[in-house]
Amino acid sequence: MKFSLKLLLWTIIVMAIALGFSGFYFVNYVFETSLAREARQALDENSILCFAFETAALNVPAKYDVLQDNTVEQIAANLERSGQSAGRMLRLSDEEKRALYASDGFEPDDELLGQIDEATKAYRTICLNGYYYIQTGSAVNALDRVLYLETLRDVSEVFNERALGFRVYRRVTVVMLVFGTVIMHLIASWLTKPIRLLTRATKRMAEGDYDYRARQISSDELGQLTLDFNQMAEALEENINKLEDEIQAKEDFVGAFAHELKTPLTAIIGYADMLRSRKLDEEKSFLSANYIYTEGKRLETMSIRLLDIMVTRHGQAQFQDVTAESLFLYLKDMFKTNEDMESVYSMEFVYSYDKAMVWAESSMIITVLINLLDNACKASEPGAVIEVSGKKEEAGYRFSVKDHGIGMPKSEIQKITKAFYMIDKSRSRSHNGAGLGLSLCTEILSLHNSSLEVESILGEGTKVSFVLEDRMEAGNEEIYH
């Protein structure tokens, strides 16, 4: 059963019970009030009749010392006739409580008479022949006799009014329940509308429509529930989009990895097959072996970079205070050595930095800087100037590597951190590049709550920088060539 129908059903049940008890109490209260009023009037009437009887008895001629029974009957008949318009019935009994006179229809019943004495009045409500009466009784002292006067007052109208009240109230209750059912159905539908909207939203989301949102139509608890549901849906949609992006990135990675393996493996297999299947002169044998060696080194570099990325993603960095000067001195010494050994590093390196202390894992940051310098060298012509700088800023300590090489278009900047992505594949492969260096840098800087910032102009050069947390207030600038 729907919640709105449950709400409607229980509301009608509560209304029916409330109206039933309140109607019963109200009608009975009016009835009891009217009946009590009639009882007081009956007692007053009984007192008046007793006084009238005593007065009439005193006016009887004094032939006897004791009031005679026939005189009693005569006085009682006169009292009854004087009150016929009011439907009065009475009965007079002697000292032995034997009836001396009784009106027509006054059925013999001594129950109330047995409760009366000279000092006590009594009354009760009785039903005779389908009519209701208030029977009253009291003692009368007349000429040394104690008589008992009983009266019957017709109160059937009071009982009829109670029955009519119950009939009218039942009809009113039915009408009110019908109108209440219609009104409460509308109210229940309005109150449960947010729930229906939430139900619709959950069904849409279960069908895969994750951007669907429930409409908020109130500011109460249900409105807050709708707001919380929409926030949950937004978070869920965001997580699903991230998962889809990760899945797509993994598919792209696998495709790029397979493609990157295919080229060197094809060359290696081809040249190896040439060496084993035919006899080549010394020069061709050397070129073939050299090509196999070069492509093998590129595969080795690729595997090492992939391993570094995986270790960085799942490893934990040991952060500590590191002087920026030690990082720049390490780079200076390393690339000075490589300058004598490898023609690819035959560049002019310019170092400038502010003294400072940074919070980092030194070996990882050195890996980032080496990759950035390596890319700068690959993008520049031999003998070009490469600027390596460190500068204190409000946001932290900024490391920068700037070259004056080929640069890149703006459309390529967002792609260069993707695995295996290379703008100039032929140039990168000639230097054993695999397109994984900047991916590794991105993973390392992510552990340091930092990221790469790339500025590049096609044909003029590229500047790559990142910011680390600065742990020292001031420093002096030093410049090295």
Coordinates of C-alpha atoms in Angstrom, one line a residue:
M1 CA 0.0 0.0 0.0
K2 CA 1.3 3.5 -0.9
F3 CA 2.4 5.8 1.9
S4 CA -0.2 8.4 0.9
L5 CA -3.0 5.8 1.2
K6 CA -1.7 4.7 4.6
L7 CA -1.6 8.3 5.7
L8 CA -5.1 8.8 4.4
L9 CA -6.4 5.6 6.0
W10 CA -5.0 6.3 9.4
T11 CA -6.2 9.9 9.3
I12 CA -9.8 8.8 8.5
I13 CA -9.6 6.2 11.3
V14 CA -8.4 8.8 13.8
M15 CA -11.1 11.2 12.6
A16 CA -13.8 8.6 12.9
I17 CA -12.8 7.6 16.4
A18 CA -12.5 11.3 17.5
L19 CA -15.8 12.3 16.0
G20 CA -17.5 9.2 17.4
F21 CA -16.3 9.8 21.0
S22 CA -16.8 13.6 20.8
G23 CA -20.3 13.1 19.4
F24 CA -21.3 10.5 22.0
Y25 CA -20.0 12.7 24.8
F26 CA -21.7 15.9 23.5
V27 CA -25.1 14.3 22.9
N28 CA -25.0 12.5 26.2
Y29 CA -24.0 15.7 28.0
V30 CA -27.0 17.5 26.5
F31 CA -29.2 14.6 27.4
E32 CA -28.0 14.3 31.0
T33 CA -28.3 18.0 31.5
S34 CA -31.9 18.0 30.2
L35 CA -32.8 14.9 32.2
A36 CA -31.4 16.5 35.4
R37 CA -33.4 19.6 34.7
E38 CA -36.6 17.5 34.3
A39 CA -35.8 15.6 37.5
R40 CA -35.5 18.9 39.4
Q41 CA -38.8 20.1 38.0
A42 CA -40.4 16.8 38.9
L43 CA -39.2 17.0 42.4
D44 CA -40.4 20.6 42.6
E45 CA -43.8 19.6 41.2
N46 CA -44.0 16.8 43.8
S47 CA -43.3 19.3 46.6
I48 CA -46.0 21.6 45.2
L49 CA -48.5 18.8 45.2
C50 CA -47.6 17.8 48.7
F51 CA -48.2 21.4 49.8
A52 CA -51.4 21.5 47.9
F53 CA -52.6 18.2 49.4
E54 CA -51.8 19.4 52.9
T55 CA -53.6 22.7 52.3
A56 CA -56.7 20.8 50.9
A57 CA -56.6 18.4 53.9
L58 CA -56.7 21.4 56.3
N59 CA -59.7 22.8 54.5
V60 CA -61.8 19.6 54.9
P61 CA -64.7 20.1 57.4
A62 CA -63.7 18.6 60.8
K63 CA -66.2 15.8 61.1
Y64 CA -63.5 13.3 61.9
D65 CA -60.3 13.5 64.0
V66 CA -58.4 11.5 61.3
L67 CA -58.4 12.1 57.6
Q68 CA -60.6 9.5 55.9
D69 CA -59.5 7.4 52.9
N70 CA -62.4 8.6 50.8
T71 CA -61.4 12.2 51.5
V72 CA -57.8 11.3 50.4
E73 CA -59.1 9.8 47.2
Q74 CA -61.2 12.9 46.5
I75 CA -58.3 15.3 47.1
A76 CA -56.0 13.2 45.0
A77 CA -58.5 13.2 42.1
N78 CA -58.8 17.0 42.3
L79 CA -55.0 17.3 42.2
E80 CA -54.8 15.0 39.2
R81 CA -57.5 16.9 37.3
S82 CA -55.8 20.2 38.0
G83 CA -52.7 19.1 36.2
Q84 CA -54.0 17.1 33.2
S85 CA -52.7 19.6 30.8
A86 CA -49.2 18.7 31.9
G87 CA -49.8 14.9 31.6
R88 CA -49.6 14.5 35.4
M89 CA -50.1 11.1 37.0
L90 CA -50.0 10.4 40.7
R91 CA -50.5 7.8 43.4
L92 CA -51.3 8.2 47.1
S93 CA -50.5 5.4 49.6
D94 CA -51.4 5.1 53.3
E95 CA -49.1 4.4 56.2
E96 CA -48.8 0.8 55.2
K97 CA -47.8 1.9 51.7
R98 CA -51.0 0.5 50.2
A99 CA -52.4 2.5 47.3
L100 CA -55.4 4.6 48.1
Y101 CA -55.5 6.4 44.8
A102 CA -53.7 5.8 41.5
S103 CA -54.0 7.6 38.1
D104 CA -54.9 5.6 35.1
G105 CA -51.7 4.1 33.6
F106 CA -49.8 4.3 36.9
E107 CA -48.6 0.8 37.1
P108 CA -48.3 -0.8 40.5
D109 CA -44.5 -0.8 41.4
D110 CA -43.4 -0.5 45.0
E111 CA -39.7 -0.3 44.3
L112 CA -39.4 3.5 44.7
L113 CA -42.1 3.5 47.4
G114 CA -39.9 1.2 49.5
Q115 CA -37.1 3.9 49.5
I116 CA -39.4 6.7 50.9
D117 CA -39.7 7.6 54.6
E118 CA -41.0 10.7 56.4
A119 CA -37.6 12.4 56.0
T120 CA -36.5 11.2 52.5
K121 CA -37.6 12.1 49.0
A122 CA -36.6 9.9 46.1
Y123 CA -36.9 9.7 42.3
R124 CA -36.0 7.5 39.5
T125 CA -36.4 7.2 35.7
I126 CA -38.6 4.4 34.4
C127 CA -40.0 3.2 31.0
L128 CA -43.7 2.4 30.8
N129 CA -45.2 1.2 27.5
G130 CA -42.5 2.7 25.4
Y131 CA -42.6 6.1 27.3
Y132 CA -40.1 7.5 29.7
Y133 CA -41.1 9.0 33.1
I134 CA -39.5 10.5 36.1
Q135 CA -41.1 8.9 39.2
T136 CA -40.8 11.0 42.4
G137 CA -42.0 10.1 45.9
S138 CA -42.2 11.9 49.2
A139 CA -44.1 11.7 52.5
V140 CA -47.2 14.0 53.3
N141 CA -48.4 14.8 56.8
A142 CA -52.1 15.6 56.9
L143 CA -54.3 15.5 60.1
D144 CA -52.1 13.1 62.0
R145 CA -51.7 10.8 59.0
V146 CA -48.5 10.1 57.1
L147 CA -49.3 9.4 53.5
Y148 CA -47.0 8.9 50.5
L149 CA -47.4 10.8 47.3
E150 CA -45.8 9.6 44.1
T151 CA -45.9 11.4 40.7
L152 CA -44.9 10.5 37.2
R153 CA -43.6 13.2 34.8
D154 CA -43.4 12.3 31.1
V155 CA -39.8 12.9 29.9
S156 CA -40.0 10.9 26.6
E157 CA -39.2 14.1 24.7
V158 CA -35.8 14.2 26.3
F159 CA -35.0 10.6 25.2
N160 CA -36.4 11.3 21.8
E161 CA -34.2 14.4 21.5
R162 CA -31.2 12.2 22.4
A163 CA -32.1 9.6 19.8
L164 CA -32.5 12.4 17.2
G165 CA -29.2 13.9 18.3
F166 CA -27.4 10.6 17.7
R167 CA -29.1 10.2 14.3
V168 CA -28.2 13.8 13.2
Y169 CA -24.6 13.4 14.5
R170 CA -24.1 10.1 12.7
R171 CA -25.2 11.8 9.4
V172 CA -22.9 14.8 10.1
T173 CA -20.1 12.4 10.9
V174 CA -20.5 10.5 7.7
V175 CA -20.6 13.7 5.7
M176 CA -17.6 15.1 7.5
L177 CA -15.7 11.8 6.9
V178 CA -16.5 11.9 3.2
F179 CA -15.4 15.5 2.9
G180 CA -12.4 14.8 5.2
T181 CA -11.4 11.8 3.0
V182 CA -11.4 14.0 -0.1
I183 CA -9.5 16.8 1.6
M184 CA -7.0 14.5 3.3
H185 CA -6.4 12.7 0.0
L186 CA -5.4 15.9 -1.6
I187 CA -3.3 16.9 1.5
A188 CA -1.7 13.4 1.6
S189 CA -0.9 13.6 -2.2
W190 CA 0.6 17.1 -1.7
L191 CA 2.7 16.0 1.4
T192 CA 4.0 12.9 -0.3
K193 CA 4.8 14.5 -3.6
P194 CA 8.5 14.9 -2.6
I195 CA 8.6 11.2 -1.9
R196 CA 7.1 10.4 -5.3
L197 CA 9.7 12.7 -7.0
L198 CA 12.5 11.0 -5.1
T199 CA 11.1 7.6 -6.1
R200 CA 11.0 8.8 -9.8
A201 CA 14.6 10.1 -9.5
T202 CA 15.9 6.8 -8.0
K203 CA 14.2 4.9 -10.8
R204 CA 15.8 7.2 -13.4
M205 CA 19.2 6.8 -11.8
A206 CA 18.7 3.0 -11.6
E207 CA 18.1 3.1 -15.4
G208 CA 21.5 4.9 -15.9
D209 CA 20.3 8.5 -16.1
Y210 CA 22.8 9.8 -13.5
D211 CA 22.3 13.5 -14.4
Y212 CA 18.6 13.4 -13.4
R213 CA 17.8 15.4 -10.2
A214 CA 14.7 15.4 -8.0
R215 CA 12.8 18.7 -8.0
Q216 CA 12.7 20.3 -4.5
I217 CA 9.2 21.7 -3.8
S218 CA 9.4 22.4 -0.1
S219 CA 11.9 23.6 2.6
D220 CA 10.8 21.1 5.3
E221 CA 12.4 17.8 6.3
L222 CA 11.3 16.2 3.0
G223 CA 12.8 19.2 1.1
Q224 CA 16.1 18.8 3.0
L225 CA 16.0 15.1 2.1
T226 CA 15.5 16.0 -1.6
L227 CA 18.5 18.4 -1.3
D228 CA 20.6 15.7 0.4
F229 CA 19.6 13.2 -2.3
N230 CA 20.5 15.6 -5.1
Q231 CA 23.9 16.2 -3.5
M232 CA 24.4 12.5 -3.2
A233 CA 23.4 12.1 -6.8
E234 CA 25.9 14.8 -7.8
A235 CA 28.7 13.0 -5.9
L236 CA 27.7 9.7 -7.4
E237 CA 27.6 11.1 -10.9
E238 CA 31.0 12.7 -10.3
N239 CA 32.5 9.4 -9.0
I240 CA 30.9 7.5 -12.0
N241 CA 32.4 10.1 -14.4
K242 CA 35.8 9.7 -12.7
L243 CA 35.5 5.9 -13.0
E244 CA 34.6 6.2 -16.7
D245 CA 37.5 8.6 -17.2
E246 CA 39.8 6.2 -15.5
I247 CA 38.5 3.3 -17.5
Q248 CA 39.0 5.3 -20.7
A249 CA 42.4 6.3 -19.6
K250 CA 43.4 2.7 -18.9
E251 CA 42.1 1.7 -22.3
D252 CA 44.0 4.5 -23.9
F253 CA 47.1 3.5 -21.9
V254 CA 46.8 -0.1 -23.0
G255 CA 46.3 1.0 -26.6
A256 CA 49.2 3.4 -26.5
F257 CA 51.4 0.9 -24.7
A258 CA 50.7 -1.7 -27.3
H259 CA 51.4 0.8 -30.0
E260 CA 54.7 1.9 -28.4
L261 CA 55.8 -1.8 -28.0
K262 CA 54.9 -2.6 -31.6
T263 CA 57.3 -0.2 -33.3
P264 CA 60.5 -1.1 -31.5
L265 CA 59.6 -4.8 -31.4
T266 CA 58.9 -4.9 -35.1
A267 CA 62.3 -3.2 -35.7
I268 CA 64.2 -5.5 -33.3
I269 CA 62.6 -8.6 -34.8
G270 CA 63.3 -7.4 -38.3
Y271 CA 66.9 -6.5 -37.8
A272 CA 67.5 -9.6 -35.6
D273 CA 66.0 -11.8 -38.4
M274 CA 68.2 -10.1 -40.9
L275 CA 71.3 -10.8 -38.8
R276 CA 70.5 -14.5 -38.3
S277 CA 69.1 -15.2 -41.8
R278 CA 71.8 -13.7 -44.1
K279 CA 75.4 -12.7 -44.0
L280 CA 75.9 -9.0 -43.9
D281 CA 79.0 -6.9 -44.2
E282 CA 80.6 -5.4 -41.1
E283 CA 79.0 -2.0 -41.5
K284 CA 75.5 -3.3 -42.0
S285 CA 75.9 -5.7 -39.2
F286 CA 77.0 -2.9 -36.9
L287 CA 74.0 -0.6 -38.0
S288 CA 71.6 -3.5 -37.4
A289 CA 73.0 -4.3 -34.0
N290 CA 73.1 -0.6 -33.1
Y291 CA 69.4 -0.2 -34.0
I292 CA 68.5 -3.3 -32.0
Y293 CA 70.5 -1.9 -29.0
T294 CA 68.9 1.6 -29.4
E295 CA 65.3 0.2 -29.5
G296 CA 66.1 -2.2 -26.6
K297 CA 67.3 0.7 -24.5
R298 CA 64.1 2.6 -25.3
L299 CA 62.1 -0.4 -24.1
E300 CA 64.2 -0.6 -21.0
T301 CA 63.6 3.1 -20.3
M302 CA 59.9 2.6 -20.9
S303 CA 59.7 -0.3 -18.4
I304 CA 61.7 1.6 -15.8
R305 CA 59.5 4.6 -16.1
L306 CA 56.3 2.5 -15.9
L307 CA 57.7 0.8 -12.8
D308 CA 58.5 4.2 -11.3
I309 CA 55.0 5.4 -11.9
M310 CA 53.5 2.3 -10.3
V311 CA 55.8 2.6 -7.3
T312 CA 54.9 6.3 -6.9
R313 CA 51.2 5.7 -7.0
H314 CA 51.3 2.9 -4.4
G315 CA 54.2 4.0 -2.3
Q316 CA 54.5 6.4 0.6
A317 CA 56.9 9.4 0.4
Q318 CA 59.2 10.2 3.3
F319 CA 58.9 14.0 3.6
Q320 CA 61.5 16.1 5.3
D321 CA 63.0 19.6 5.3
V322 CA 65.3 19.9 2.2
T323 CA 67.4 22.8 1.2
A324 CA 66.7 24.1 -2.3
E325 CA 70.4 24.7 -2.7
S326 CA 71.2 21.0 -2.3
L327 CA 68.8 20.2 -5.1
F328 CA 70.3 22.7 -7.5
L329 CA 73.8 21.6 -6.7
Y330 CA 72.9 18.0 -7.4
L331 CA 71.5 19.0 -10.8
K332 CA 74.6 21.2 -11.6
D333 CA 77.0 18.4 -10.8
M334 CA 74.9 15.7 -12.7
F335 CA 74.4 17.7 -15.9
K336 CA 78.0 18.9 -15.9
T337 CA 79.1 15.2 -15.9
N338 CA 76.6 14.4 -18.6
E339 CA 77.8 17.4 -20.6
D340 CA 81.2 15.7 -21.1
M341 CA 79.7 12.3 -21.8
E342 CA 76.5 12.8 -23.9
S343 CA 76.1 15.2 -26.8
V344 CA 72.4 15.4 -26.0
Y345 CA 73.3 17.5 -22.9
S346 CA 75.7 19.8 -24.7
M347 CA 73.6 22.8 -23.5
E348 CA 74.3 25.9 -21.6
F349 CA 72.7 25.6 -18.2
V350 CA 71.9 28.7 -16.1
Y351 CA 71.0 28.2 -12.5
S352 CA 69.5 30.9 -10.3
Y353 CA 67.8 30.3 -7.0
D354 CA 66.8 31.7 -3.6
K355 CA 68.0 30.0 -0.5
A356 CA 65.1 28.3 1.1
M357 CA 63.9 25.1 2.9
V358 CA 61.2 23.1 1.2
W359 CA 59.0 20.2 2.6
A360 CA 59.6 17.3 0.1
E361 CA 61.0 13.9 -0.6
S362 CA 64.3 14.9 -2.1
S363 CA 64.9 11.9 -4.4
M364 CA 61.4 12.3 -5.9
I365 CA 61.8 16.0 -6.6
I366 CA 65.3 15.4 -8.1
T367 CA 63.6 12.8 -10.4
V368 CA 61.0 15.5 -11.4
L369 CA 63.7 18.1 -12.1
I370 CA 65.8 15.6 -14.1
N371 CA 62.9 14.7 -16.3
L372 CA 62.1 18.4 -16.9
L373 CA 65.7 19.2 -17.8
D374 CA 65.8 16.1 -20.0
N375 CA 62.7 17.2 -21.9
A376 CA 64.1 20.7 -22.2
C377 CA 67.3 19.3 -23.8
K378 CA 65.3 17.2 -26.2
A379 CA 63.3 20.2 -27.3
S380 CA 66.4 22.4 -27.8
E381 CA 69.2 22.6 -30.3
P382 CA 72.7 21.8 -29.2
G383 CA 74.3 24.7 -27.4
A384 CA 71.0 26.4 -26.5
V385 CA 70.5 28.0 -23.1
I386 CA 68.3 26.2 -20.5
E387 CA 67.3 28.2 -17.4
V388 CA 66.8 26.5 -14.1
S389 CA 65.5 28.7 -11.3
G390 CA 64.0 28.6 -7.8
K391 CA 62.1 31.6 -6.4
K392 CA 60.3 32.3 -3.2
E393 CA 56.7 33.3 -3.7
E394 CA 53.7 33.9 -1.4
A395 CA 52.3 30.5 -2.4
G396 CA 55.6 28.7 -1.7
Y397 CA 58.8 27.9 -3.4
R398 CA 58.6 27.8 -7.2
F399 CA 61.0 25.5 -9.3
S400 CA 61.1 26.4 -13.0
V401 CA 62.8 25.0 -16.1
K402 CA 62.8 27.1 -19.2
D403 CA 64.1 26.3 -22.7
H404 CA 64.2 28.2 -25.9
G405 CA 63.4 25.3 -28.2
I406 CA 60.6 24.4 -30.5
G407 CA 57.8 25.0 -28.0
M408 CA 54.3 23.6 -28.5
P409 CA 50.8 24.7 -29.4
K410 CA 48.3 25.5 -26.6
S411 CA 46.1 22.6 -27.7
E412 CA 48.9 20.2 -26.8
I413 CA 49.6 21.5 -23.3
Q414 CA 46.8 19.6 -21.6
K415 CA 47.9 16.3 -23.3
I416 CA 51.6 16.2 -22.5
T417 CA 51.1 14.6 -19.1
K418 CA 49.3 11.6 -20.5
A419 CA 51.2 8.3 -20.7
F420 CA 53.0 7.7 -24.0
Y421 CA 51.9 11.1 -25.4
M422 CA 54.7 12.6 -27.5
I423 CA 54.2 15.8 -29.6
D424 CA 57.1 15.0 -32.0
K425 CA 57.4 11.2 -31.9
S426 CA 60.3 10.9 -34.3
R427 CA 62.4 13.4 -32.3
S428 CA 61.5 11.7 -29.0
R429 CA 62.3 8.2 -30.2
S430 CA 65.7 9.4 -31.5
H431 CA 66.5 10.3 -27.9
N432 CA 65.0 7.0 -26.5
G433 CA 61.9 8.8 -25.3
A434 CA 58.8 6.9 -24.3
G435 CA 56.4 9.6 -23.4
L436 CA 56.3 8.7 -19.7
G437 CA 58.5 11.3 -18.0
L438 CA 55.8 13.9 -17.4
S439 CA 53.4 11.3 -16.3
L440 CA 55.8 10.3 -13.6
C441 CA 56.3 13.9 -12.7
T442 CA 52.6 14.4 -12.3
E443 CA 52.3 11.4 -10.0
I444 CA 55.2 12.6 -7.8
L445 CA 53.9 16.2 -7.6
S446 CA 50.5 14.9 -6.7
L447 CA 52.0 13.3 -3.6
H448 CA 53.4 16.8 -2.8
N449 CA 50.0 18.5 -3.3
S450 CA 51.4 20.2 -6.3
S451 CA 51.1 20.1 -10.1
L452 CA 52.9 21.1 -13.3
E453 CA 52.3 24.5 -14.7
V454 CA 53.3 24.8 -18.4
E455 CA 53.7 27.9 -20.4
S456 CA 54.7 27.5 -24.1
I457 CA 54.9 29.4 -27.3
L458 CA 55.3 27.5 -30.5
G459 CA 58.8 28.2 -32.0
E460 CA 60.0 30.2 -28.9
G461 CA 60.3 27.8 -26.1
T462 CA 58.6 26.3 -23.0
K463 CA 58.6 27.0 -19.3
V464 CA 57.6 24.3 -16.9
S465 CA 57.3 25.0 -13.1
F466 CA 55.8 23.7 -9.9
V467 CA 55.4 25.0 -6.3
L468 CA 56.4 23.3 -3.0
E469 CA 55.7 24.3 0.5
D470 CA 58.3 26.8 1.7
R471 CA 59.8 26.1 5.2
M472 CA 62.1 29.2 5.6
E473 CA 61.3 32.9 5.7
A474 CA 64.2 34.4 3.7
G475 CA 67.1 33.6 1.4
N476 CA 69.7 35.0 -0.9
E477 CA 69.7 34.6 -4.7
E478 CA 72.7 32.8 -6.2
I479 CA 73.4 32.4 -9.9
Y480 CA 75.6 29.7 -11.6
H481 CA 76.6 29.0 -15.2

